[in-house]
PDB file of C-alpha atoms in Angstrom:
ATOM      1  CA  UNK A   1      86.983 258.150  52.403  1.00  0.00           C
ATOM      2  CA  UNK A   2      89.630 260.826  52.962  1.00  0.00           C
ATOM      3  CA  UNK A   3      92.297 258.448  51.600  1.00  0.00           C
ATOM      4  CA  UNK A   4      90.861 259.073  48.112  1.00  0.00           C
ATOM      5  CA  UNK A   5      91.610 262.798  48.390  1.00  0.00           C
ATOM      6  CA  UNK A   6      94.647 263.294  50.653  1.00  0.00           C
ATOM      7  CA  UNK A   7      94.556 266.550  52.592  1.00  0.00           C
ATOM      8  CA  UNK A   8      90.862 267.156  51.968  1.00  0.00           C
ATOM      9  CA  UNK A   9      89.234 269.389  54.569  1.00  0.00           C
ATOM     10  CA  UNK A  10      85.757 268.518  55.773  1.00  0.00           C
ATOM     11  CA  UNK A  11      83.292 270.633  57.712  1.00  0.00           C
ATOM     12  CA  UNK A  12      79.728 270.169  58.894  1.00  0.00           C
ATOM     13  CA  UNK A  13      77.010 271.417  61.215  1.00  0.00           C
ATOM     14  CA  UNK A  14      75.503 269.227  63.943  1.00  0.00           C
ATOM     15  CA  UNK A  15      72.438 269.683  66.133  1.00  0.00           C
ATOM     16  CA  UNK A  16      72.124 267.442  69.158  1.00  0.00           C
ATOM     17  CA  UNK A  17      69.000 266.802  71.211  1.00  0.00           C
ATOM     18  CA  UNK A  18      66.514 267.111  68.351  1.00  0.00           C
ATOM     19  CA  UNK A  19      63.023 265.818  69.077  1.00  0.00           C
ATOM     20  CA  UNK A  20      63.085 262.037  69.465  1.00  0.00           C
ATOM     21  CA  UNK A  21      66.890 261.730  69.450  1.00  0.00           C
ATOM     22  CA  UNK A  22      67.872 258.605  71.368  1.00  0.00           C
ATOM     23  CA  UNK A  23      71.104 257.836  73.169  1.00  0.00           C
ATOM     24  CA  UNK A  24      71.885 255.453  70.299  1.00  0.00           C
ATOM     25  CA  UNK A  25      71.380 258.290  67.779  1.00  0.00           C
ATOM     26  CA  UNK A  26      73.690 260.496  69.840  1.00  0.00           C
ATOM     27  CA  UNK A  27      76.330 257.761  70.025  1.00  0.00           C
ATOM     28  CA  UNK A  28      76.200 257.407  66.226  1.00  0.00           C
ATOM     29  CA  UNK A  29      76.808 261.139  65.782  1.00  0.00           C
ATOM     30  CA  UNK A  30      79.653 261.017  68.327  1.00  0.00           C
ATOM     31  CA  UNK A  31      81.263 258.108  66.425  1.00  0.00           C
ATOM     32  CA  UNK A  32      80.900 259.917  63.092  1.00  0.00           C
ATOM     33  CA  UNK A  33      82.642 263.022  64.457  1.00  0.00           C
ATOM     34  CA  UNK A  34      85.368 260.850  66.020  1.00  0.00           C
ATOM     35  CA  UNK A  35      85.987 258.860  62.840  1.00  0.00           C
ATOM     36  CA  UNK A  36      85.883 261.725  60.328  1.00  0.00           C
ATOM     37  CA  UNK A  37      87.972 264.223  62.352  1.00  0.00           C
ATOM     38  CA  UNK A  38      86.355 267.312  60.844  1.00  0.00           C
ATOM     39  CA  UNK A  39      88.535 270.327  60.152  1.00  0.00           C
ATOM     40  CA  UNK A  40      85.649 272.534  61.141  1.00  0.00           C
ATOM     41  CA  UNK A  41      82.337 271.760  62.796  1.00  0.00           C
ATOM     42  CA  UNK A  42      79.557 273.893  64.179  1.00  0.00           C
ATOM     43  CA  UNK A  43      77.792 272.111  67.024  1.00  0.00           C
ATOM     44  CA  UNK A  44      74.559 273.205  68.692  1.00  0.00           C
ATOM     45  CA  UNK A  45      71.977 271.946  71.145  1.00  0.00           C
ATOM     46  CA  UNK A  46      68.499 271.882  69.611  1.00  0.00           C
ATOM     47  CA  UNK A  47      66.043 274.533  70.758  1.00  0.00           C
ATOM     48  CA  UNK A  48      62.434 274.768  69.643  1.00  0.00           C
ATOM     49  CA  UNK A  49      61.730 277.703  67.294  1.00  0.00           C
ATOM     50  CA  UNK A  50      58.179 279.052  67.019  1.00  0.00           C
ATOM     51  CA  UNK A  51      56.636 278.820  63.570  1.00  0.00           C
ATOM     52  CA  UNK A  52      58.744 275.852  62.432  1.00  0.00           C
ATOM     53  CA  UNK A  53      57.472 272.425  61.387  1.00  0.00           C
ATOM     54  CA  UNK A  54      59.063 270.917  64.512  1.00  0.00           C
ATOM     55  CA  UNK A  55      57.313 273.459  66.751  1.00  0.00           C
ATOM     56  CA  UNK A  56      53.922 272.716  65.187  1.00  0.00           C
ATOM     57  CA  UNK A  57      54.230 268.923  64.938  1.00  0.00           C
ATOM     58  CA  UNK A  58      56.882 267.521  67.274  1.00  0.00           C
ATOM     59  CA  UNK A  59      57.421 267.307  71.005  1.00  0.00           C
ATOM     60  CA  UNK A  60      60.720 268.652  72.361  1.00  0.00           C
ATOM     61  CA  UNK A  61      61.244 265.535  74.462  1.00  0.00           C
ATOM     62  CA  UNK A  62      65.005 265.693  75.138  1.00  0.00           C
ATOM     63  CA  UNK A  63      65.604 267.454  78.487  1.00  0.00           C
ATOM     64  CA  UNK A  64      67.843 270.543  78.456  1.00  0.00           C
ATOM     65  CA  UNK A  65      70.414 268.943  80.781  1.00  0.00           C
ATOM     66  CA  UNK A  66      70.626 265.963  78.420  1.00  0.00           C
ATOM     67  CA  UNK A  67      71.141 268.296  75.452  1.00  0.00           C
ATOM     68  CA  UNK A  68      73.944 270.090  77.317  1.00  0.00           C
ATOM     69  CA  UNK A  69      75.661 266.791  78.183  1.00  0.00           C
ATOM     70  CA  UNK A  70      75.442 265.552  74.605  1.00  0.00           C
ATOM     71  CA  UNK A  71      76.722 268.856  73.216  1.00  0.00           C
ATOM     72  CA  UNK A  72      79.691 268.781  75.611  1.00  0.00           C
ATOM     73  CA  UNK A  73      80.517 265.222  74.493  1.00  0.00           C
ATOM     74  CA  UNK A  74      80.353 266.174  70.814  1.00  0.00           C
ATOM     75  CA  UNK A  75      82.513 269.249  71.391  1.00  0.00           C
ATOM     76  CA  UNK A  76      85.093 267.186  73.256  1.00  0.00           C
ATOM     77  CA  UNK A  77      85.438 264.519  70.554  1.00  0.00           C
ATOM     78  CA  UNK A  78      85.467 267.181  67.815  1.00  0.00           C
ATOM     79  CA  UNK A  79      88.311 269.142  69.435  1.00  0.00           C
ATOM     80  CA  UNK A  80      90.284 265.943  70.114  1.00  0.00           C
ATOM     81  CA  UNK A  81      90.078 265.021  66.425  1.00  0.00           C
ATOM     82  CA  UNK A  82      90.868 268.553  65.311  1.00  0.00           C
ATOM     83  CA  UNK A  83      93.984 268.652  67.502  1.00  0.00           C
ATOM     84  CA  UNK A  84      95.064 265.192  66.326  1.00  0.00           C
ATOM     85  CA  UNK A  85      94.699 266.193  62.680  1.00  0.00           C
ATOM     86  CA  UNK A  86      96.645 269.417  63.322  1.00  0.00           C
ATOM     87  CA  UNK A  87      99.464 267.502  65.009  1.00  0.00           C
ATOM     88  CA  UNK A  88      99.630 265.108  62.038  1.00  0.00           C
ATOM     89  CA  UNK A  89     100.306 268.133  59.800  1.00  0.00           C
ATOM     90  CA  UNK A  90     103.549 269.010  61.602  1.00  0.00           C
ATOM     91  CA  UNK A  91     106.397 268.506  59.144  1.00  0.00           C
ATOM     92  CA  UNK A  92     104.140 268.829  56.093  1.00  0.00           C
ATOM     93  CA  UNK A  93     104.548 271.518  53.470  1.00  0.00           C
ATOM     94  CA  UNK A  94     101.263 273.230  52.664  1.00  0.00           C
ATOM     95  CA  UNK A  95     100.161 275.873  50.190  1.00  0.00           C
ATOM     96  CA  UNK A  96      98.716 278.828  52.096  1.00  0.00           C
ATOM     97  CA  UNK A  97      96.858 281.892  50.803  1.00  0.00           C
ATOM     98  CA  UNK A  98      98.190 284.959  52.650  1.00  0.00           C
ATOM     99  CA  UNK A  99      95.341 287.004  54.134  1.00  0.00           C
ATOM    100  CA  UNK A 100      97.270 289.703  55.982  1.00  0.00           C
ATOM    101  CA  UNK A 101      99.214 290.532  59.131  1.00  0.00           C
ATOM    102  CA  UNK A 102      98.756 288.074  61.962  1.00  0.00           C
ATOM    103  CA  UNK A 103      96.782 289.274  64.961  1.00  0.00           C
ATOM    104  CA  UNK A 104      98.751 286.830  67.118  1.00  0.00           C
ATOM    105  CA  UNK A 105     102.462 286.102  67.044  1.00  0.00           C
ATOM    106  CA  UNK A 106     103.545 282.560  67.935  1.00  0.00           C
ATOM    107  CA  UNK A 107     105.822 281.895  70.903  1.00  0.00           C
ATOM    108  CA  UNK A 108     108.518 279.291  71.519  1.00  0.00           C
ATOM    109  CA  UNK A 109     105.741 277.147  73.042  1.00  0.00           C
ATOM    110  CA  UNK A 110     104.067 277.052  69.621  1.00  0.00           C
ATOM    111  CA  UNK A 111     107.243 276.056  67.763  1.00  0.00           C
ATOM    112  CA  UNK A 112     111.001 276.258  68.239  1.00  0.00           C
ATOM    113  CA  UNK A 113     112.473 279.333  66.576  1.00  0.00           C
ATOM    114  CA  UNK A 114     109.302 281.410  66.785  1.00  0.00           C
ATOM    115  CA  UNK A 115     111.021 284.191  68.730  1.00  0.00           C
ATOM    116  CA  UNK A 116     113.602 284.648  65.951  1.00  0.00           C
ATOM    117  CA  UNK A 117     110.947 285.903  63.525  1.00  0.00           C
ATOM    118  CA  UNK A 118     109.876 289.524  63.807  1.00  0.00           C
ATOM    119  CA  UNK A 119     106.840 289.819  61.508  1.00  0.00           C
ATOM    120  CA  UNK A 120     104.086 287.279  60.942  1.00  0.00           C
ATOM    121  CA  UNK A 121     101.246 286.916  58.483  1.00  0.00           C
ATOM    122  CA  UNK A 122      98.254 284.641  58.622  1.00  0.00           C
ATOM    123  CA  UNK A 123      96.449 282.788  55.921  1.00  0.00           C
ATOM    124  CA  UNK A 124      94.371 279.730  55.113  1.00  0.00           C
ATOM    125  CA  UNK A 125      95.423 276.346  53.792  1.00  0.00           C
ATOM    126  CA  UNK A 126      93.403 274.107  51.450  1.00  0.00           C
ATOM    127  CA  UNK A 127      91.349 272.839  54.404  1.00  0.00           C
ATOM    128  CA  UNK A 128      90.539 276.444  55.458  1.00  0.00           C
ATOM    129  CA  UNK A 129      92.628 276.084  58.619  1.00  0.00           C
ATOM    130  CA  UNK A 130      94.382 279.192  59.926  1.00  0.00           C
ATOM    131  CA  UNK A 131      98.163 279.167  59.415  1.00  0.00           C
ATOM    132  CA  UNK A 132     100.515 281.740  60.982  1.00  0.00           C
ATOM    133  CA  UNK A 133     104.008 282.113  59.512  1.00  0.00           C
ATOM    134  CA  UNK A 134     106.881 284.493  58.758  1.00  0.00           C
ATOM    135  CA  UNK A 135     106.126 287.438  56.502  1.00  0.00           C
ATOM    136  CA  UNK A 136     109.664 287.742  55.114  1.00  0.00           C
ATOM    137  CA  UNK A 137     111.212 285.037  52.953  1.00  0.00           C
ATOM    138  CA  UNK A 138     114.905 284.114  53.048  1.00  0.00           C
ATOM    139  CA  UNK A 139     115.487 286.023  49.789  1.00  0.00           C
ATOM    140  CA  UNK A 140     114.166 289.254  51.368  1.00  0.00           C
ATOM    141  CA  UNK A 141     110.723 289.251  49.691  1.00  0.00           C
ATOM    142  CA  UNK A 142     107.834 290.205  51.952  1.00  0.00           C
ATOM    143  CA  UNK A 143     104.602 288.255  51.593  1.00  0.00           C
ATOM    144  CA  UNK A 144     101.450 290.286  51.015  1.00  0.00           C
ATOM    145  CA  UNK A 145      97.719 289.515  50.942  1.00  0.00           C
ATOM    146  CA  UNK A 146      96.828 287.461  47.888  1.00  0.00           C
ATOM    147  CA  UNK A 147     100.209 285.715  47.677  1.00  0.00           C
ATOM    148  CA  UNK A 148     100.410 281.957  47.905  1.00  0.00           C
ATOM    149  CA  UNK A 149     103.260 280.625  50.025  1.00  0.00           C
ATOM    150  CA  UNK A 150     104.644 277.153  50.520  1.00  0.00           C
ATOM    151  CA  UNK A 151     104.771 276.777  54.311  1.00  0.00           C
ATOM    152  CA  UNK A 152     106.459 274.066  56.344  1.00  0.00           C
ATOM    153  CA  UNK A 153     104.205 273.370  59.348  1.00  0.00           C
ATOM    154  CA  UNK A 154     106.246 273.410  62.562  1.00  0.00           C
ATOM    155  CA  UNK A 155     103.685 273.521  65.358  1.00  0.00           C
ATOM    156  CA  UNK A 156     100.068 273.872  66.435  1.00  0.00           C
ATOM    157  CA  UNK A 157      97.953 274.911  69.370  1.00  0.00           C
ATOM    158  CA  UNK A 158      95.182 272.613  68.138  1.00  0.00           C
ATOM    159  CA  UNK A 159      93.366 275.448  66.427  1.00  0.00           C
ATOM    160  CA  UNK A 160      95.919 277.269  64.267  1.00  0.00           C
ATOM    161  CA  UNK A 161      98.982 275.861  62.557  1.00  0.00           C
ATOM    162  CA  UNK A 162     102.347 277.626  62.841  1.00  0.00           C
ATOM    163  CA  UNK A 163     105.126 277.401  60.322  1.00  0.00           C
ATOM    164  CA  UNK A 164     107.891 278.823  58.215  1.00  0.00           C
ATOM    165  CA  UNK A 165     107.270 280.082  54.691  1.00  0.00           C
ATOM    166  CA  UNK A 166     109.736 278.368  52.376  1.00  0.00           C
ATOM    167  CA  UNK A 167     108.980 280.384  49.221  1.00  0.00           C
ATOM    168  CA  UNK A 168     106.280 281.881  47.050  1.00  0.00           C
ATOM    169  CA  UNK A 169     104.081 279.293  45.397  1.00  0.00           C
ATOM    170  CA  UNK A 170     102.799 279.436  41.850  1.00  0.00           C
ATOM    171  CA  UNK A 171     100.133 277.167  40.359  1.00  0.00           C
ATOM    172  CA  UNK A 172     101.683 277.462  36.890  1.00  0.00           C
TER     173      UNK A 172
END
C-alpha cells in the first residue's frame, strides 16, 4: 500500500504471453499495472529461448498476434498511470540529485516560465524519475553534479518532470 510510504517509487518487469497464460491471467496483470501506477516498468512479450526449462518442457501456446495485443494493452495502461502519477506531482517540492547538464531544455509547453531560464540540469528524484530544472539558484549559486536540490515541480510531459530549483538541500 503506497499510502504507508508516501512518495515511494515502484518498478517491475512484466512478461506477457508466457506459456499457458489465459485472458484472465492477462486481465489480472493489466489490473495490477493500472492499480499500482508503476514509476517504471519493463514490459515484454514472451519468446521461447532454446536451452531454458520452458523450451524443454512447455508449449508456447499463445499466438504471436495475441502476445502483441496484450503487450500493447499493458504498455497503454502503464503509460496512462505513469502520466497520471507525474501530473499529481505538479506543485510538489521534491529532493533531486543533480546528475549533470540537461540534454533537453523544456519549452513553454512543458511549463510556464521555461523560456526565462537559460541553463538546465537534470537529475533523479526519490522515485528515480528524471527531473529537469534550472541550474542557477536565485542566490547566484550554480548546481553541479552530486548536489541535492529542492525542486518545485511545475510541469511534465508524462515521462520527465520539469521544475524550478528552490535551493540546495541538505540531509543534516
